[in-house]
mmCIF file of C-alpha atoms and ligand atoms in Angstrom:
data_model
loop_
_atom_site.group_PDB
_atom_site.id
_atom_site.type_symbol
_atom_site.label_atom_id
_atom_site.label_comp_id
_atom_site.label_asym_id
_atom_site.label_seq_id
_atom_site.Cartn_x
_atom_site.Cartn_y
_atom_site.Cartn_z
ATOM 1 C CA UNK B 1 49.919 70.829 75.526
ATOM 2 C CA UNK B 2 50.470 73.853 73.432
ATOM 3 C CA UNK B 3 50.962 72.675 69.887
ATOM 4 C CA UNK B 4 50.621 75.981 68.297
ATOM 5 C CA UNK B 5 53.640 76.775 66.144
ATOM 6 C CA UNK B 6 54.622 80.336 65.865
ATOM 7 C CA UNK B 7 55.919 80.606 62.369
ATOM 8 C CA UNK B 8 58.763 83.002 61.668
ATOM 9 C CA UNK B 9 58.502 85.515 58.793
ATOM 10 C CA UNK B 10 60.149 84.474 55.568
ATOM 11 C CA UNK B 11 63.169 86.054 53.958
ATOM 12 C CA UNK B 12 64.604 85.365 50.518
ATOM 13 C CA UNK B 13 67.667 87.017 48.900
ATOM 14 C CA UNK B 14 70.227 86.134 46.384
ATOM 15 C CA UNK B 15 73.172 87.223 44.400
ATOM 16 C CA UNK B 16 73.875 86.694 40.706
ATOM 17 C CA UNK B 17 76.799 84.358 40.126
ATOM 18 C CA UNK B 18 78.243 86.552 37.450
ATOM 19 C CA UNK B 19 81.491 87.303 39.274
ATOM 20 C CA UNK B 20 83.498 86.591 42.353
ATOM 21 C CA UNK B 21 82.068 87.875 45.650
ATOM 22 C CA UNK B 22 83.595 91.210 47.007
ATOM 23 C CA UNK B 23 83.584 93.048 50.320
ATOM 24 C CA UNK B 24 80.626 95.032 48.825
ATOM 25 C CA UNK B 25 78.501 91.873 48.852
ATOM 26 C CA UNK B 26 79.594 91.196 52.395
ATOM 27 C CA UNK B 27 78.703 94.650 53.566
ATOM 28 C CA UNK B 28 75.431 94.966 51.584
ATOM 29 C CA UNK B 29 74.179 91.465 51.868
ATOM 30 C CA UNK B 30 75.754 88.573 53.877
ATOM 31 C CA UNK B 31 76.631 90.697 56.964
ATOM 32 C CA UNK B 32 72.909 91.488 57.282
ATOM 33 C CA UNK B 33 71.772 88.096 56.317
ATOM 34 C CA UNK B 34 73.832 86.631 59.265
ATOM 35 C CA UNK B 35 72.078 89.152 61.643
ATOM 36 C CA UNK B 36 68.638 88.209 60.340
ATOM 37 C CA UNK B 37 68.790 84.343 60.210
ATOM 38 C CA UNK B 38 67.823 83.840 63.894
ATOM 39 C CA UNK B 39 64.639 85.812 63.659
ATOM 40 C CA UNK B 40 63.468 84.697 60.259
ATOM 41 C CA UNK B 41 63.130 81.618 58.171
ATOM 42 C CA UNK B 42 65.797 82.324 55.497
ATOM 43 C CA UNK B 43 66.273 81.259 51.913
ATOM 44 C CA UNK B 44 69.533 82.394 50.256
ATOM 45 C CA UNK B 45 70.153 81.359 46.690
ATOM 46 C CA UNK B 46 72.608 81.873 43.993
ATOM 47 C CA UNK B 47 71.063 83.321 40.936
ATOM 48 C CA UNK B 48 72.882 81.335 38.176
ATOM 49 C CA UNK B 49 69.811 81.603 35.876
ATOM 50 C CA UNK B 50 70.014 85.440 36.059
ATOM 51 C CA UNK B 51 73.707 85.273 35.278
ATOM 52 C CA UNK B 52 73.215 83.957 31.775
ATOM 53 C CA UNK B 53 71.410 87.013 30.668
ATOM 54 C CA UNK B 54 74.830 88.196 29.979
ATOM 55 C CA UNK B 55 77.355 85.773 28.311
ATOM 56 C CA UNK B 56 79.280 83.508 30.809
ATOM 57 C CA UNK B 57 82.128 81.140 30.390
ATOM 58 C CA UNK B 58 80.303 77.818 31.271
ATOM 59 C CA UNK B 59 83.231 76.479 33.481
ATOM 60 C CA UNK B 60 83.511 79.735 35.328
ATOM 61 C CA UNK B 61 79.775 79.858 36.044
ATOM 62 C CA UNK B 62 79.756 76.450 37.311
ATOM 63 C CA UNK B 63 82.780 77.060 39.741
ATOM 64 C CA UNK B 64 81.368 80.375 40.815
ATOM 65 C CA UNK B 65 77.944 79.046 41.643
ATOM 66 C CA UNK B 66 79.360 76.673 44.171
ATOM 67 C CA UNK B 67 81.951 79.361 45.385
ATOM 68 C CA UNK B 68 79.067 81.620 46.214
ATOM 69 C CA UNK B 69 77.255 79.052 48.313
ATOM 70 C CA UNK B 70 80.578 78.244 50.039
ATOM 71 C CA UNK B 71 81.145 81.928 50.657
ATOM 72 C CA UNK B 72 77.665 82.305 52.088
ATOM 73 C CA UNK B 73 78.512 79.604 54.707
ATOM 74 C CA UNK B 74 82.026 81.079 55.270
ATOM 75 C CA UNK B 75 80.450 84.406 56.119
ATOM 76 C CA UNK B 76 78.496 82.895 58.835
ATOM 77 C CA UNK B 77 75.180 81.691 57.335
ATOM 78 C CA UNK B 78 74.160 78.707 59.431
ATOM 79 C CA UNK B 79 73.435 75.845 57.082
ATOM 80 C CA UNK B 80 71.501 73.952 59.496
ATOM 81 C CA UNK B 81 69.070 76.798 60.035
ATOM 82 C CA UNK B 82 68.933 78.654 56.647
ATOM 83 C CA UNK B 83 68.349 77.179 53.241
ATOM 84 C CA UNK B 84 71.096 77.704 50.665
ATOM 85 C CA UNK B 85 70.558 76.665 47.064
ATOM 86 C CA UNK B 86 71.344 77.196 43.498
ATOM 87 C CA UNK B 87 68.406 78.688 41.542
ATOM 88 C CA UNK B 88 68.619 76.222 38.611
ATOM 89 C CA UNK B 89 68.362 73.279 41.056
ATOM 90 C CA UNK B 90 64.793 74.345 41.563
ATOM 91 C CA UNK B 91 63.000 74.094 38.192
ATOM 92 C CA UNK B 92 59.872 75.854 39.722
ATOM 93 C CA UNK B 93 61.731 79.141 39.368
ATOM 94 C CA UNK B 94 61.547 78.841 35.610
ATOM 95 C CA UNK B 95 58.073 77.456 35.563
ATOM 96 C CA UNK B 96 56.611 80.258 37.717
ATOM 97 C CA UNK B 97 58.532 82.851 35.763
ATOM 98 C CA UNK B 98 56.805 81.784 32.583
ATOM 99 C CA UNK B 99 53.399 82.149 34.208
ATOM 100 C CA UNK B 100 54.409 85.596 35.589
ATOM 101 C CA UNK B 101 55.671 86.606 32.127
ATOM 102 C CA UNK B 102 52.066 86.326 30.975
ATOM 103 C CA UNK B 103 50.831 88.905 33.647
ATOM 104 C CA UNK B 104 53.570 91.352 33.087
ATOM 105 C CA UNK B 105 52.955 94.238 30.680
ATOM 106 C CA UNK B 106 55.486 94.877 27.946
ATOM 107 C CA UNK B 107 55.778 98.569 28.940
ATOM 108 C CA UNK B 108 55.909 97.618 32.691
ATOM 109 C CA UNK B 109 59.078 95.544 31.995
ATOM 110 C CA UNK B 110 60.467 98.180 29.577
ATOM 111 C CA UNK B 111 60.480 100.841 32.312
ATOM 112 C CA UNK B 112 62.940 98.894 34.514
ATOM 113 C CA UNK B 113 65.908 101.055 34.854
ATOM 114 C CA UNK B 114 68.310 98.215 35.257
ATOM 115 C CA UNK B 115 67.061 96.847 31.815
ATOM 116 C CA UNK B 116 67.815 100.223 30.276
ATOM 117 C CA UNK B 117 71.185 100.397 31.825
ATOM 118 C CA UNK B 118 72.127 96.841 30.875
ATOM 119 C CA UNK B 119 70.797 96.994 27.424
ATOM 120 C CA UNK B 120 73.245 100.007 26.998
ATOM 121 C CA UNK B 121 76.055 98.227 28.586
ATOM 122 C CA UNK B 122 75.489 95.063 26.405
ATOM 123 C CA UNK B 123 74.219 96.545 23.380
ATOM 124 C CA UNK B 124 75.614 93.588 21.420
ATOM 125 C CA UNK B 125 73.369 91.118 23.106
ATOM 126 C CA UNK B 126 70.093 92.630 24.373
ATOM 127 C CA UNK B 127 68.129 89.314 24.821
ATOM 128 C CA UNK B 128 64.692 88.604 25.969
ATOM 129 C CA UNK B 129 66.060 86.992 29.206
ATOM 130 C CA UNK B 130 67.480 90.326 30.003
ATOM 131 C CA UNK B 131 64.119 91.948 29.393
ATOM 132 C CA UNK B 132 62.259 89.507 31.701
ATOM 133 C CA UNK B 133 64.949 89.314 34.316
ATOM 134 C CA UNK B 134 62.874 91.021 36.952
ATOM 135 C CA UNK B 135 59.955 88.555 36.285
ATOM 136 C CA UNK B 136 62.261 85.731 37.088
ATOM 137 C CA UNK B 137 63.289 87.542 40.135
ATOM 138 C CA UNK B 138 59.667 87.988 41.232
ATOM 139 C CA UNK B 139 59.199 84.186 40.705
ATOM 140 C CA UNK B 140 62.344 83.623 43.080
ATOM 141 C CA UNK B 141 60.587 85.698 45.687
ATOM 142 C CA UNK B 142 56.859 84.709 45.266
ATOM 143 C CA UNK B 143 57.680 80.853 45.238
ATOM 144 C CA UNK B 144 58.781 81.072 48.905
ATOM 145 C CA UNK B 145 56.017 83.383 50.019
ATOM 146 C CA UNK B 146 58.731 85.649 51.294
ATOM 147 C CA UNK B 147 57.700 88.702 53.530
ATOM 148 C CA UNK B 148 60.918 90.544 53.335
ATOM 149 C CA UNK B 149 63.618 90.784 50.585
ATOM 150 C CA UNK B 150 66.965 92.290 51.607
ATOM 151 C CA UNK B 151 68.377 93.948 48.447
ATOM 152 C CA UNK B 152 70.383 97.095 47.541
ATOM 153 C CA UNK B 153 68.770 100.264 46.583
ATOM 154 C CA UNK B 154 69.244 99.276 42.801
ATOM 155 C CA UNK B 155 66.835 96.350 43.209
ATOM 156 C CA UNK B 156 64.030 98.257 44.784
ATOM 157 C CA UNK B 157 62.189 98.762 41.424
ATOM 158 C CA UNK B 158 62.188 94.998 40.878
ATOM 159 C CA UNK B 159 60.655 94.450 44.299
ATOM 160 C CA UNK B 160 58.034 97.039 43.406
ATOM 161 C CA UNK B 161 57.256 94.980 40.318
ATOM 162 C CA UNK B 162 57.215 91.791 42.297
ATOM 163 C CA UNK B 163 54.595 93.399 44.682
ATOM 164 C CA UNK B 164 52.468 94.539 41.633
ATOM 165 C CA UNK B 165 52.530 90.985 40.065
ATOM 166 C CA UNK B 166 51.505 89.367 43.563
ATOM 167 C CA UNK B 167 48.738 91.826 43.943
ATOM 168 C CA UNK B 168 47.604 91.405 40.365
ATOM 169 C CA UNK B 169 47.547 87.668 40.632
ATOM 170 C CA UNK B 170 45.850 87.627 44.085
ATOM 171 C CA UNK B 171 43.275 90.007 42.724
ATOM 172 C CA UNK B 172 42.477 88.214 39.576
ATOM 173 C CA UNK B 173 42.249 84.756 41.135
ATOM 174 C CA UNK B 174 42.310 84.557 45.018
ATOM 175 C CA UNK B 175 45.060 85.091 47.604
ATOM 176 C CA UNK B 176 47.962 83.183 46.471
ATOM 177 C CA UNK B 177 51.209 85.052 46.986
ATOM 178 C CA UNK B 178 52.479 86.995 50.108
ATOM 179 C CA UNK B 179 53.232 90.683 49.008
ATOM 180 C CA UNK B 180 56.884 91.202 50.012
ATOM 181 C CA UNK B 181 58.511 94.312 51.284
ATOM 182 C CA UNK B 182 62.020 95.383 50.274
ATOM 183 C CA UNK B 183 64.576 95.522 53.069
ATOM 184 C CA UNK B 184 67.217 97.982 52.253
ATOM 185 C CA UNK B 185 70.423 98.333 54.339
ATOM 186 C CA UNK B 186 71.296 101.871 55.479
ATOM 187 C CA UNK B 187 74.076 103.978 53.911
ATOM 188 C CA UNK B 188 77.572 103.131 54.787
ATOM 189 C CA UNK B 189 76.909 99.619 53.720
ATOM 190 C CA UNK B 190 77.339 100.647 50.170
ATOM 191 C CA UNK B 191 80.883 100.112 49.256
ATOM 192 C CA UNK B 192 82.316 102.018 46.246
ATOM 193 C CA UNK B 193 85.166 101.317 43.798
ATOM 194 C CA UNK B 194 88.649 102.018 45.261
ATOM 195 C CA UNK B 195 89.722 103.574 42.050
ATOM 196 C CA UNK B 196 86.506 105.549 41.141
ATOM 197 C CA UNK B 197 84.747 106.135 44.412
ATOM 198 C CA UNK B 198 81.677 107.640 42.736
ATOM 199 C CA UNK B 199 80.948 104.172 41.174
ATOM 200 C CA UNK B 200 79.721 101.070 43.096
ATOM 201 C CA UNK B 201 82.481 98.469 43.635
ATOM 202 C CA UNK B 202 81.822 95.943 41.067
ATOM 203 C CA UNK B 203 82.929 92.352 40.728
ATOM 204 C CA UNK B 204 83.059 92.885 36.920
ATOM 205 C CA UNK B 205 85.189 96.012 37.009
ATOM 206 C CA UNK B 206 88.192 95.435 34.676
ATOM 207 C CA UNK B 207 90.512 97.238 36.955
ATOM 208 C CA UNK B 208 91.109 94.571 39.755
ATOM 209 C CA UNK B 209 92.563 97.308 42.053
ATOM 210 C CA UNK B 210 89.117 98.792 42.468
ATOM 211 C CA UNK B 211 87.686 95.735 44.036
ATOM 212 C CA UNK B 212 88.410 93.777 47.224
ATOM 213 C CA UNK B 213 87.381 90.120 46.802
ATOM 214 C CA UNK B 214 86.449 87.963 49.698
ATOM 215 C CA UNK B 215 89.109 85.505 48.683
ATOM 216 C CA UNK B 216 91.859 88.133 48.420
ATOM 217 C CA UNK B 217 95.178 87.357 50.431
ATOM 218 C CA UNK B 218 96.005 89.815 53.216
ATOM 219 C CA UNK B 219 98.930 91.344 51.290
ATOM 220 C CA UNK B 220 96.642 91.943 48.188
ATOM 221 C CA UNK B 221 93.918 93.641 50.336
ATOM 222 C CA UNK B 222 96.414 95.891 51.926
ATOM 223 C CA UNK B 223 97.945 96.825 48.755
ATOM 224 C CA UNK B 224 94.690 97.588 47.083
ATOM 225 C CA UNK B 225 93.659 99.799 50.066
ATOM 226 C CA UNK B 226 97.082 101.671 50.008
ATOM 227 C CA UNK B 227 96.538 102.572 46.514
ATOM 228 C CA UNK B 228 92.984 103.553 46.899
ATOM 229 C CA UNK B 229 92.130 106.983 45.367
ATOM 230 C CA UNK B 230 91.581 109.636 47.997
ATOM 231 C CA UNK B 231 90.357 113.210 47.729
ATOM 232 C CA UNK B 232 92.294 116.382 47.828
ATOM 233 C CA UNK B 233 92.700 117.908 51.339
ATOM 234 C CA UNK B 234 93.394 115.919 54.606
ATOM 235 C CA UNK B 235 90.088 115.787 56.415
ATOM 236 C CA UNK B 236 88.667 112.479 57.530
ATOM 237 C CA UNK B 237 84.963 113.464 57.471
ATOM 238 C CA UNK B 238 82.045 111.351 56.026
ATOM 239 C CA UNK B 239 80.733 113.258 53.101
ATOM 240 C CA UNK B 240 80.042 111.117 50.066
ATOM 241 C CA UNK B 241 79.592 114.220 47.777
ATOM 242 C CA UNK B 242 82.681 116.260 48.586
ATOM 243 C CA UNK B 243 85.016 113.428 49.613
ATOM 244 C CA UNK B 244 83.824 110.138 48.040
ATOM 245 C CA UNK B 245 87.236 108.477 48.380
ATOM 246 C CA UNK B 246 87.835 108.959 51.940
ATOM 247 C CA UNK B 247 84.093 108.329 52.866
ATOM 248 C CA UNK B 248 84.372 105.003 51.081
ATOM 249 C CA UNK B 249 87.436 104.085 53.258
ATOM 250 C CA UNK B 250 85.406 105.150 56.294
ATOM 251 C CA UNK B 251 82.581 102.729 55.097
ATOM 252 C CA UNK B 252 85.077 99.974 54.856
ATOM 253 C CA UNK B 253 86.472 100.867 58.407
ATOM 254 C CA UNK B 254 82.835 100.891 59.641
ATOM 255 C CA UNK B 255 82.110 97.492 58.110
ATOM 256 C CA UNK B 256 85.288 95.995 59.594
ATOM 257 C CA UNK B 257 85.056 97.548 63.086
ATOM 258 C CA UNK B 258 81.488 98.474 63.654
ATOM 259 C CA UNK B 259 82.541 102.058 64.545
ATOM 260 C CA UNK B 260 80.356 104.856 63.659
ATOM 261 C CA UNK B 261 81.323 107.489 61.091
ATOM 262 C CA UNK B 262 81.567 109.973 63.937
ATOM 263 C CA UNK B 263 83.821 107.665 65.925
ATOM 264 C CA UNK B 264 86.150 107.149 63.107
ATOM 265 C CA UNK B 265 86.352 110.863 62.370
ATOM 266 C CA UNK B 266 87.046 111.569 66.061
ATOM 267 C CA UNK B 267 89.866 109.006 65.985
ATOM 268 C CA UNK B 268 91.539 109.883 62.747
ATOM 269 C CA UNK B 269 90.825 113.371 61.657
ATOM 270 C CA UNK B 270 93.734 115.799 61.639
ATOM 271 C CA UNK B 271 96.425 112.935 61.493
ATOM 272 C CA UNK B 272 96.493 112.823 57.673
ATOM 273 C CA UNK B 273 95.547 110.050 55.138
ATOM 274 C CA UNK B 274 98.423 107.667 55.738
ATOM 275 C CA UNK B 275 97.783 106.353 59.229
ATOM 276 C CA UNK B 276 94.103 106.052 58.462
ATOM 277 C CA UNK B 277 94.716 104.017 55.384
ATOM 278 C CA UNK B 278 97.079 101.829 57.318
ATOM 279 C CA UNK B 279 94.312 101.254 59.841
ATOM 280 C CA UNK B 280 91.634 100.478 57.227
ATOM 281 C CA UNK B 281 94.051 97.981 55.568
ATOM 282 C CA UNK B 282 94.693 96.242 58.852
ATOM 283 C CA UNK B 283 91.011 96.084 59.828
ATOM 284 C CA UNK B 284 89.793 94.898 56.461
ATOM 285 C CA UNK B 285 92.377 92.148 56.229
ATOM 286 C CA UNK B 286 91.448 91.075 59.850
ATOM 287 C CA UNK B 287 87.821 90.963 58.783
ATOM 288 C CA UNK B 288 88.410 88.935 55.675
ATOM 289 C CA UNK B 289 91.182 86.507 56.719
ATOM 290 C CA UNK B 290 88.919 84.181 58.796
ATOM 291 C CA UNK B 291 86.200 84.351 55.962
ATOM 292 C CA UNK B 292 88.863 83.294 53.476
ATOM 293 C CA UNK B 293 90.153 80.518 55.591
ATOM 294 C CA UNK B 294 86.576 79.136 56.275
ATOM 295 C CA UNK B 295 85.887 79.340 52.580
ATOM 296 C CA UNK B 296 88.948 77.286 51.653
ATOM 297 C CA UNK B 297 88.115 74.787 54.239
ATOM 298 C CA UNK B 298 84.535 74.430 52.959
ATOM 299 C CA UNK B 299 85.696 74.388 49.415
ATOM 300 C CA UNK B 300 88.225 71.550 50.098
ATOM 301 C CA UNK B 301 85.442 69.236 51.126
ATOM 302 C CA UNK B 302 83.388 68.600 48.058
ATOM 303 C CA UNK B 303 81.340 65.704 49.479
ATOM 304 C CA UNK B 304 79.999 67.931 52.315
ATOM 305 C CA UNK B 305 79.270 70.813 49.898
ATOM 306 C CA UNK B 306 77.349 68.709 47.602
ATOM 307 C CA UNK B 307 75.279 67.243 50.319
ATOM 308 C CA UNK B 308 74.645 70.759 51.488
ATOM 309 C CA UNK B 309 73.438 71.717 47.974
ATOM 310 C CA UNK B 310 71.352 68.710 47.758
ATOM 311 C CA UNK B 311 69.571 69.340 51.022
ATOM 312 C CA UNK B 312 69.120 73.062 50.242
ATOM 313 C CA UNK B 313 67.545 72.222 46.839
ATOM 314 C CA UNK B 314 65.241 69.597 48.294
ATOM 315 C CA UNK B 315 64.043 71.863 51.061
ATOM 316 C CA UNK B 316 63.654 74.787 48.622
ATOM 317 C CA UNK B 317 61.748 72.529 46.166
ATOM 318 C CA UNK B 318 59.240 71.373 48.712
ATOM 319 C CA UNK B 319 58.306 74.917 49.374
ATOM 320 C CA UNK B 320 58.381 75.970 45.793
ATOM 321 C CA UNK B 321 56.281 73.138 44.609
ATOM 322 C CA UNK B 322 53.518 73.952 46.900
ATOM 323 C CA UNK B 323 53.188 77.404 45.623
ATOM 324 C CA UNK B 324 53.565 76.477 41.971
ATOM 325 C CA UNK B 325 50.928 73.727 42.214
ATOM 326 C CA UNK B 326 48.353 76.384 43.537
ATOM 327 C CA UNK B 327 49.294 78.802 40.628
ATOM 328 C CA UNK B 328 49.042 76.032 37.947
ATOM 329 C CA UNK B 329 45.576 75.165 39.282
ATOM 330 C CA UNK B 330 44.360 78.725 39.329
ATOM 331 C CA UNK B 331 45.553 79.551 35.834
ATOM 332 C CA UNK B 332 43.666 76.598 34.518
ATOM 333 C CA UNK B 333 46.461 73.847 33.878
ATOM 334 C CA UNK B 334 45.231 70.145 34.156
ATOM 335 C CA UNK B 335 46.803 68.364 36.956
ATOM 336 C CA UNK B 336 48.982 65.526 35.610
ATOM 337 C CA UNK B 337 47.434 62.113 36.529
HETATM 338 N N1 LIG J 1 68.844 90.734 40.920
HETATM 339 C C1 LIG J 1 69.454 90.605 42.109
HETATM 340 C C2 LIG J 1 70.856 91.437 42.070
HETATM 341 O O1 LIG J 1 71.304 91.664 41.033
HETATM 342 C C3 LIG J 1 69.806 89.104 42.494
HETATM 343 C C4 LIG J 1 68.595 88.381 42.636
HETATM 344 C C5 LIG J 1 67.992 87.457 41.867
HETATM 345 C C6 LIG J 1 67.740 88.536 43.837
HETATM 346 N N2 LIG J 1 66.846 86.967 42.371
HETATM 347 C C7 LIG J 1 66.678 87.584 43.618
HETATM 348 C C8 LIG J 1 67.749 89.269 44.926
HETATM 349 C C9 LIG J 1 65.680 87.469 44.469
HETATM 350 C C10 LIG J 1 66.635 89.143 45.870
HETATM 351 C C11 LIG J 1 65.635 88.310 45.622
HETATM 352 O O2 LIG J 1 71.407 91.792 42.909
#
């Protein structure tokens, strides 16, 4: 009998629970996760501990953290197969982060461009948590021995830091961590603001018309797309430099229908913006409507959802504890008796 088990490669990813999820998250994260889940052993978490690096309303954070898990499932993550959990349910994240903090150079952390950007944005609250945010992210990844980390381009530097920390620790002690690779989705998956298409669509944008939420009703979605800023001229050609507005609508249409930019251009160019916007609005509403319905169904069943969170946290903890125990031993902590 062949008892050899071929183990799958491991993926870990997560989204901060600092705002409601948008179609940008779907295009850049969940859509890919759904495609990866058959071939990899997947851990998908909600980064609530990262969220408190900026001020949160406690009740909102609590609701949103659960919403995000429900939305993962609504987007098609198979909860029997992949592990979904809330970061703060697995205390090993904070524990490993502390150890890794002691192996991260001050200058190294200071060079992170997201830290520099966020300390400007939140100049009234530049806290130490914001500074060591990427170290906590490294702990998230290294605890599960992840091989691949699907993230947006903006997180690439954090994965680079994670790799450096893993290699540093492995080298100083003995092989402990897998050294992960980033997995960055291709262009066109990056959805921009509907009002300022040179800026990324953001859940925290104060202008709600710039952003399509995964819980938006069909009429709201259509309205936002009809009001989306377009460029001067009438060409429907993918060119993010010259025509960021129309290119973004093309990206949305691509996400909703799977058609390539060339196919979209062939279909709509020369017919003016109005019929194209109409088609984008229809297609996006058709994409989101079943997601919203599943989300509401999952959310209306709190017992099932809390069972899901418990089994996710249990499974994640088993794995996380294995790694943390090795780390504690190697750095010289006494095993509790
Ligand atoms: N920092 C990530 C972001 O803002 C979220 C995140 C936290 C994450 N921990 C992670 C992503 C671990 C991948 C792996 O998007």
